[in-house]
Amino acid sequence: MRIGFGFDVHAFVKDRPLILGGVTIPYEFGLSGHSDADAVLHAIVDAMLGATAQGDIGSHFPSEDPRWKDQPSTVFLEYAYELIRKQNWRISNIDVTIVAQRPKMAPHTPAMRQHIASALRLELDQVSVKATTTDNLGFTGRGEGIACYATLLVER
């Protein structure tokens, strides 16, 4: 067994959809990034790669590479899943925490869980997605962006 930990953060920008956990969330801002900037999926990818000692998301999908421009992060998630599967790892569970003052995440977490479980061929009860605020402290509390933490357990 191994534990993986991932972290990602993106700033809000205008004129871009807000996509988290593979789900488009109605909001006045989206997240800035080279791909679709899905901080949830990016954190999970980093946790998968970290748990299996295969680098980080930037080493596999560099921002300088035009192939990844505006790509859906589900592509990265599925790629990382195939990498760990080839080494005979399987995901036991995933636990995600989204840090955002707004928008409210609770109405969207069931769809995020479903998307992640489906993409990784997991049962729904193997995927947890929850959210918290920082009580108006820091960049997330000021509404400047979103941060996300992910942990997961892999087993051979």
C-alpha atoms as an extended CHARMM CRD file, in Angstrom:
* protein
*
       156  EXT
         1         1  MET       CA              0.0000000000        0.0000000000        0.0000000000  PROA      1               0.0000000000
         2         2  ARG       CA              1.0590000000        3.5540000000       -0.6670000000  PROA      2               0.0000000000
         3         3  ILE       CA             -0.4860000000        6.9280000000        0.0610000000  PROA      3               0.0000000000
         4         4  GLY       CA             -0.4420000000        9.7780000000       -2.4410000000  PROA      4               0.0000000000
         5         5  PHE       CA             -0.9770000000       13.4630000000       -1.7810000000  PROA      5               0.0000000000
         6         6  GLY       CA             -1.7990000000       16.1320000000       -4.3460000000  PROA      6               0.0000000000
         7         7  PHE       CA             -2.3380000000       19.8770000000       -4.2180000000  PROA      7               0.0000000000
         8         8  ASP       CA             -3.3830000000       22.3710000000       -6.8670000000  PROA      8               0.0000000000
         9         9  VAL       CA             -4.4250000000       26.0030000000       -6.9820000000  PROA      9               0.0000000000
        10        10  HSD       CA             -5.6990000000       28.2860000000       -9.7290000000  PROA      10              0.0000000000
        11        11  ALA       CA             -6.7360000000       31.9300000000       -9.8070000000  PROA      11              0.0000000000
        12        12  PHE       CA            -10.1550000000       33.0730000000      -10.9920000000  PROA      12              0.0000000000
        13        13  VAL       CA            -10.4410000000       34.7440000000      -14.4080000000  PROA      13              0.0000000000
        14        14  LYS       CA            -13.3300000000       36.1440000000      -16.4350000000  PROA      14              0.0000000000
        15        15  ASP       CA            -14.6690000000       34.5990000000      -19.6470000000  PROA      15              0.0000000000
        16        16  ARG       CA            -13.8580000000       31.0090000000      -18.8090000000  PROA      16              0.0000000000
        17        17  PRO       CA            -16.0530000000       28.1800000000      -17.5110000000  PROA      17              0.0000000000
        18        18  LEU       CA            -15.4960000000       26.9360000000      -13.9630000000  PROA      18              0.0000000000
        19        19  ILE       CA            -14.7510000000       23.2230000000      -14.1730000000  PROA      19              0.0000000000
        20        20  LEU       CA            -14.0700000000       21.1860000000      -11.0400000000  PROA      20              0.0000000000
        21        21  GLY       CA            -14.0570000000       17.4210000000      -10.7470000000  PROA      21              0.0000000000
        22        22  GLY       CA            -15.0260000000       17.2420000000      -14.4240000000  PROA      22              0.0000000000
        23        23  VAL       CA            -18.2220000000       19.2130000000      -13.7500000000  PROA      23              0.0000000000
        24        24  THR       CA            -19.0430000000       22.6530000000      -15.1430000000  PROA      24              0.0000000000
        25        25  ILE       CA            -20.2670000000       24.8550000000      -12.2960000000  PROA      25              0.0000000000
        26        26  PRO       CA            -22.3260000000       27.9760000000      -13.0360000000  PROA      26              0.0000000000
        27        27  TYR       CA            -20.3010000000       30.9450000000      -11.8060000000  PROA      27              0.0000000000
        28        28  GLU       CA            -19.1710000000       34.3540000000      -13.0000000000  PROA      28              0.0000000000
        29        29  PHE       CA            -15.4990000000       33.2610000000      -13.1060000000  PROA      29              0.0000000000
        30        30  GLY       CA            -13.5360000000       30.2730000000      -14.3100000000  PROA      30              0.0000000000
        31        31  LEU       CA            -10.0090000000       29.2160000000      -13.3910000000  PROA      31              0.0000000000
        32        32  SER       CA             -6.8530000000       30.3750000000      -15.1330000000  PROA      32              0.0000000000
        33        33  GLY       CA             -4.6180000000       27.6730000000      -16.5650000000  PROA      33              0.0000000000
        34        34  HSD       CA             -3.1030000000       26.0870000000      -19.6510000000  PROA      34              0.0000000000
        35        35  SER       CA             -5.6240000000       23.2290000000      -19.6790000000  PROA      35              0.0000000000
        36        36  ASP       CA             -9.1780000000       23.5670000000      -18.3900000000  PROA      36              0.0000000000
        37        37  ALA       CA             -7.5960000000       24.3220000000      -14.9560000000  PROA      37              0.0000000000
        38        38  ASP       CA             -9.6300000000       21.6900000000      -13.0910000000  PROA      38              0.0000000000
        39        39  ALA       CA             -7.8830000000       21.9220000000       -9.7110000000  PROA      39              0.0000000000
        40        40  VAL       CA             -9.7320000000       18.8650000000       -8.3650000000  PROA      40              0.0000000000
        41        41  LEU       CA             -8.5630000000       16.5380000000      -11.1230000000  PROA      41              0.0000000000
        42        42  HSD       CA             -5.0600000000       18.0550000000      -11.1110000000  PROA      42              0.0000000000
        43        43  ALA       CA             -4.6950000000       17.3340000000       -7.3910000000  PROA      43              0.0000000000
        44        44  ILE       CA             -5.9020000000       13.7470000000       -7.8840000000  PROA      44              0.0000000000
        45        45  VAL       CA             -3.4630000000       13.2160000000      -10.7740000000  PROA      45              0.0000000000
        46        46  ASP       CA             -0.5830000000       14.4850000000       -8.6110000000  PROA      46              0.0000000000
        47        47  ALA       CA             -1.6560000000       12.1730000000       -5.7890000000  PROA      47              0.0000000000
        48        48  MET       CA             -1.7450000000        9.1630000000       -8.1510000000  PROA      48              0.0000000000
        49        49  LEU       CA              1.6370000000        9.9610000000       -9.6560000000  PROA      49              0.0000000000
        50        50  GLY       CA              3.1560000000       10.6830000000       -6.2510000000  PROA      50              0.0000000000
        51        51  ALA       CA              1.8910000000        7.4820000000       -4.6570000000  PROA      51              0.0000000000
        52        52  THR       CA              3.4880000000        5.4320000000       -7.4180000000  PROA      52              0.0000000000
        53        53  ALA       CA              6.7120000000        7.5090000000       -7.6800000000  PROA      53              0.0000000000
        54        54  GLN       CA              6.0380000000        8.6580000000      -11.2410000000  PROA      54              0.0000000000
        55        55  GLY       CA              6.6970000000       12.3740000000      -10.9510000000  PROA      55              0.0000000000
        56        56  ASP       CA              4.0580000000       15.0790000000      -11.0110000000  PROA      56              0.0000000000
        57        57  ILE       CA              1.4490000000       16.4430000000      -13.3760000000  PROA      57              0.0000000000
        58        58  GLY       CA              3.8410000000       19.0710000000      -14.7660000000  PROA      58              0.0000000000
        59        59  SER       CA              6.4020000000       16.4680000000      -15.8090000000  PROA      59              0.0000000000
        60        60  HSD       CA              3.7830000000       14.5550000000      -17.8070000000  PROA      60              0.0000000000
        61        61  PHE       CA              1.7560000000       17.5310000000      -19.0850000000  PROA      61              0.0000000000
        62        62  PRO       CA              4.0350000000       20.6060000000      -19.2270000000  PROA      62              0.0000000000
        63        63  SER       CA              2.3140000000       23.9740000000      -19.6030000000  PROA      63              0.0000000000
        64        64  GLU       CA              4.7010000000       24.8320000000      -22.4340000000  PROA      64              0.0000000000
        65        65  ASP       CA              3.3820000000       21.9670000000      -24.5700000000  PROA      65              0.0000000000
        66        66  PRO       CA              0.6640000000       23.2290000000      -26.9570000000  PROA      66              0.0000000000
        67        67  ARG       CA             -0.9400000000       19.7400000000      -27.0440000000  PROA      67              0.0000000000
        68        68  TRP       CA             -2.3780000000       20.3510000000      -23.5770000000  PROA      68              0.0000000000
        69        69  LYS       CA             -3.7960000000       23.8270000000      -24.2660000000  PROA      69              0.0000000000
        70        70  ASP       CA             -7.4550000000       23.9180000000      -23.1330000000  PROA      70              0.0000000000
        71        71  GLN       CA             -7.5340000000       20.1150000000      -22.7780000000  PROA      71              0.0000000000
        72        72  PRO       CA            -10.0910000000       18.6340000000      -20.3920000000  PROA      72              0.0000000000
        73        73  SER       CA             -8.3010000000       17.4190000000      -17.2760000000  PROA      73              0.0000000000
        74        74  THR       CA            -10.1420000000       14.1080000000      -17.5080000000  PROA      74              0.0000000000
        75        75  VAL       CA             -7.5370000000       13.2980000000      -20.2010000000  PROA      75              0.0000000000
        76        76  PHE       CA             -4.8110000000       13.7250000000      -17.5620000000  PROA      76              0.0000000000
        77        77  LEU       CA             -6.7680000000       11.6910000000      -15.0280000000  PROA      77              0.0000000000
        78        78  GLU       CA             -7.2550000000        8.7700000000      -17.4080000000  PROA      78              0.0000000000
        79        79  TYR       CA             -3.5980000000        8.9070000000      -18.4970000000  PROA      79              0.0000000000
        80        80  ALA       CA             -2.3570000000        8.7720000000      -14.8830000000  PROA      80              0.0000000000
        81        81  TYR       CA             -4.7720000000        5.9350000000      -14.1570000000  PROA      81              0.0000000000
        82        82  GLU       CA             -3.3560000000        3.8880000000      -17.0490000000  PROA      82              0.0000000000
        83        83  LEU       CA              0.2030000000        4.5650000000      -15.8310000000  PROA      83              0.0000000000
        84        84  ILE       CA             -0.4900000000        3.2570000000      -12.3540000000  PROA      84              0.0000000000
        85        85  ARG       CA             -2.5430000000        0.3320000000      -13.6890000000  PROA      85              0.0000000000
        86        86  LYS       CA              0.3940000000       -0.7760000000      -15.8670000000  PROA      86              0.0000000000
        87        87  GLN       CA              2.4410000000       -1.0720000000      -12.6660000000  PROA      87              0.0000000000
        88        88  ASN       CA             -0.3180000000       -3.2280000000      -11.1200000000  PROA      88              0.0000000000
        89        89  TRP       CA             -1.5720000000       -0.5640000000       -8.7190000000  PROA      89              0.0000000000
        90        90  ARG       CA             -5.2480000000       -0.1610000000       -7.9770000000  PROA      90              0.0000000000
        91        91  ILE       CA             -6.9060000000        2.7380000000       -6.1990000000  PROA      91              0.0000000000
        92        92  SER       CA             -8.4780000000        1.8590000000       -2.8830000000  PROA      92              0.0000000000
        93        93  ASN       CA             -9.9940000000        5.2750000000       -2.1840000000  PROA      93              0.0000000000
        94        94  ILE       CA             -9.6940000000        8.9820000000       -2.9540000000  PROA      94              0.0000000000
        95        95  ASP       CA            -10.4120000000       11.8630000000       -0.5830000000  PROA      95              0.0000000000
        96        96  VAL       CA            -10.6020000000       15.4070000000       -1.9780000000  PROA      96              0.0000000000
        97        97  THR       CA            -11.0230000000       18.7440000000       -0.2030000000  PROA      97              0.0000000000
        98        98  ILE       CA            -11.8620000000       21.8520000000       -2.2270000000  PROA      98              0.0000000000
        99        99  VAL       CA            -11.0150000000       25.1760000000       -0.5620000000  PROA      99              0.0000000000
       100       100  ALA       CA            -13.2370000000       27.9600000000       -1.8900000000  PROA      100             0.0000000000
       101       101  GLN       CA            -15.1230000000       30.8200000000       -0.3220000000  PROA      101             0.0000000000
       102       102  ARG       CA            -17.4750000000       30.7890000000       -3.2830000000  PROA      102             0.0000000000
       103       103  PRO       CA            -19.2430000000       29.4580000000       -5.1930000000  PROA      103             0.0000000000
       104       104  LYS       CA            -20.9050000000       26.9400000000       -2.9200000000  PROA      104             0.0000000000
       105       105  MET       CA            -19.6060000000       23.4780000000       -3.7920000000  PROA      105             0.0000000000
       106       106  ALA       CA            -22.0200000000       21.1860000000       -1.9330000000  PROA      106             0.0000000000
       107       107  PRO       CA            -24.6470000000       21.1270000000       -4.7090000000  PROA      107             0.0000000000
       108       108  HSD       CA            -21.9730000000       19.9670000000       -7.1720000000  PROA      108             0.0000000000
       109       109  THR       CA            -19.9620000000       17.4100000000       -5.1950000000  PROA      109             0.0000000000
       110       110  PRO       CA            -22.2350000000       14.4300000000       -6.0040000000  PROA      110             0.0000000000
       111       111  ALA       CA            -21.6950000000       14.9820000000       -9.7430000000  PROA      111             0.0000000000
       112       112  MET       CA            -17.9460000000       15.3910000000       -9.1790000000  PROA      112             0.0000000000
       113       113  ARG       CA            -17.8120000000       12.1130000000       -7.2580000000  PROA      113             0.0000000000
       114       114  GLN       CA            -19.7060000000       10.3770000000      -10.0400000000  PROA      114             0.0000000000
       115       115  HSD       CA            -17.4190000000       11.7760000000      -12.7530000000  PROA      115             0.0000000000
       116       116  ILE       CA            -14.2370000000       10.7920000000      -10.9110000000  PROA      116             0.0000000000
       117       117  ALA       CA            -15.5320000000        7.3110000000      -10.0430000000  PROA      117             0.0000000000
       118       118  SER       CA            -16.5890000000        6.6960000000      -13.6290000000  PROA      118             0.0000000000
       119       119  ALA       CA            -13.3100000000        7.9240000000      -15.1500000000  PROA      119             0.0000000000
       120       120  LEU       CA            -11.2700000000        5.7560000000      -12.7620000000  PROA      120             0.0000000000
       121       121  ARG       CA            -13.6020000000        2.7270000000      -12.8420000000  PROA      121             0.0000000000
       122       122  LEU       CA            -14.2470000000        2.9860000000       -9.1040000000  PROA      122             0.0000000000
       123       123  GLU       CA            -17.3290000000        2.4940000000       -6.9910000000  PROA      123             0.0000000000
       124       124  LEU       CA            -18.9320000000        5.7100000000       -5.8180000000  PROA      124             0.0000000000
       125       125  ASP       CA            -18.1400000000        4.9260000000       -2.1660000000  PROA      125             0.0000000000
       126       126  GLN       CA            -14.4210000000        4.9230000000       -3.0300000000  PROA      126             0.0000000000
       127       127  VAL       CA            -14.5100000000        8.6380000000       -3.8980000000  PROA      127             0.0000000000
       128       128  SER       CA            -15.0490000000       11.4500000000       -1.4020000000  PROA      128             0.0000000000
       129       129  VAL       CA            -15.2880000000       15.0980000000       -2.4680000000  PROA      129             0.0000000000
       130       130  LYS       CA            -15.9680000000       17.7730000000        0.1140000000  PROA      130             0.0000000000
       131       131  ALA       CA            -15.4490000000       21.4950000000        0.4080000000  PROA      131             0.0000000000
       132       132  THR       CA            -14.5710000000       24.0770000000        2.9940000000  PROA      132             0.0000000000
       133       133  THR       CA            -14.0420000000       27.8250000000        3.1960000000  PROA      133             0.0000000000
       134       134  THR       CA            -11.2900000000       29.7810000000        4.9050000000  PROA      134             0.0000000000
       135       135  ASP       CA            -13.7340000000       32.1380000000        6.6440000000  PROA      135             0.0000000000
       136       136  ASN       CA            -12.6700000000       34.9690000000        4.3220000000  PROA      136             0.0000000000
       137       137  LEU       CA             -8.9430000000       34.5320000000        5.0490000000  PROA      137             0.0000000000
       138       138  GLY       CA             -6.2150000000       34.2680000000        2.4050000000  PROA      138             0.0000000000
       139       139  PHE       CA             -6.5470000000       34.2560000000       -1.3880000000  PROA      139             0.0000000000
       140       140  THR       CA             -9.4020000000       31.7390000000       -1.3640000000  PROA      140             0.0000000000
       141       141  GLY       CA            -11.2220000000       33.6860000000        1.3150000000  PROA      141             0.0000000000
       142       142  ARG       CA            -10.8960000000       36.8770000000       -0.7180000000  PROA      142             0.0000000000
       143       143  GLY       CA            -12.4170000000       35.0560000000       -3.6930000000  PROA      143             0.0000000000
       144       144  GLU       CA             -9.2550000000       35.2150000000       -5.8060000000  PROA      144             0.0000000000
       145       145  GLY       CA             -9.1450000000       31.5160000000       -6.6320000000  PROA      145             0.0000000000
       146       146  ILE       CA             -9.5950000000       27.9250000000       -5.5440000000  PROA      146             0.0000000000
       147       147  ALA       CA             -7.2540000000       25.4100000000       -3.9240000000  PROA      147             0.0000000000
       148       148  CYS       CA             -7.6710000000       21.6660000000       -3.7870000000  PROA      148             0.0000000000
       149       149  TYR       CA             -6.0830000000       18.8510000000       -1.7720000000  PROA      149             0.0000000000
       150       150  ALA       CA             -6.3050000000       15.1670000000       -2.6480000000  PROA      150             0.0000000000
       151       151  THR       CA             -5.1400000000       12.0180000000       -0.9100000000  PROA      151             0.0000000000
       152       152  LEU       CA             -5.4950000000        8.4980000000       -2.1320000000  PROA      152             0.0000000000
       153       153  LEU       CA             -4.4780000000        4.9920000000       -1.2280000000  PROA      153             0.0000000000
       154       154  VAL       CA             -3.1600000000        2.5730000000       -3.8410000000  PROA      154             0.0000000000
       155       155  GLU       CA             -2.6080000000       -1.1410000000       -3.3820000000  PROA      155             0.0000000000
       156       156  ARG       CA             -0.9330000000       -3.8720000000       -5.4260000000  PROA      156             0.0000000000
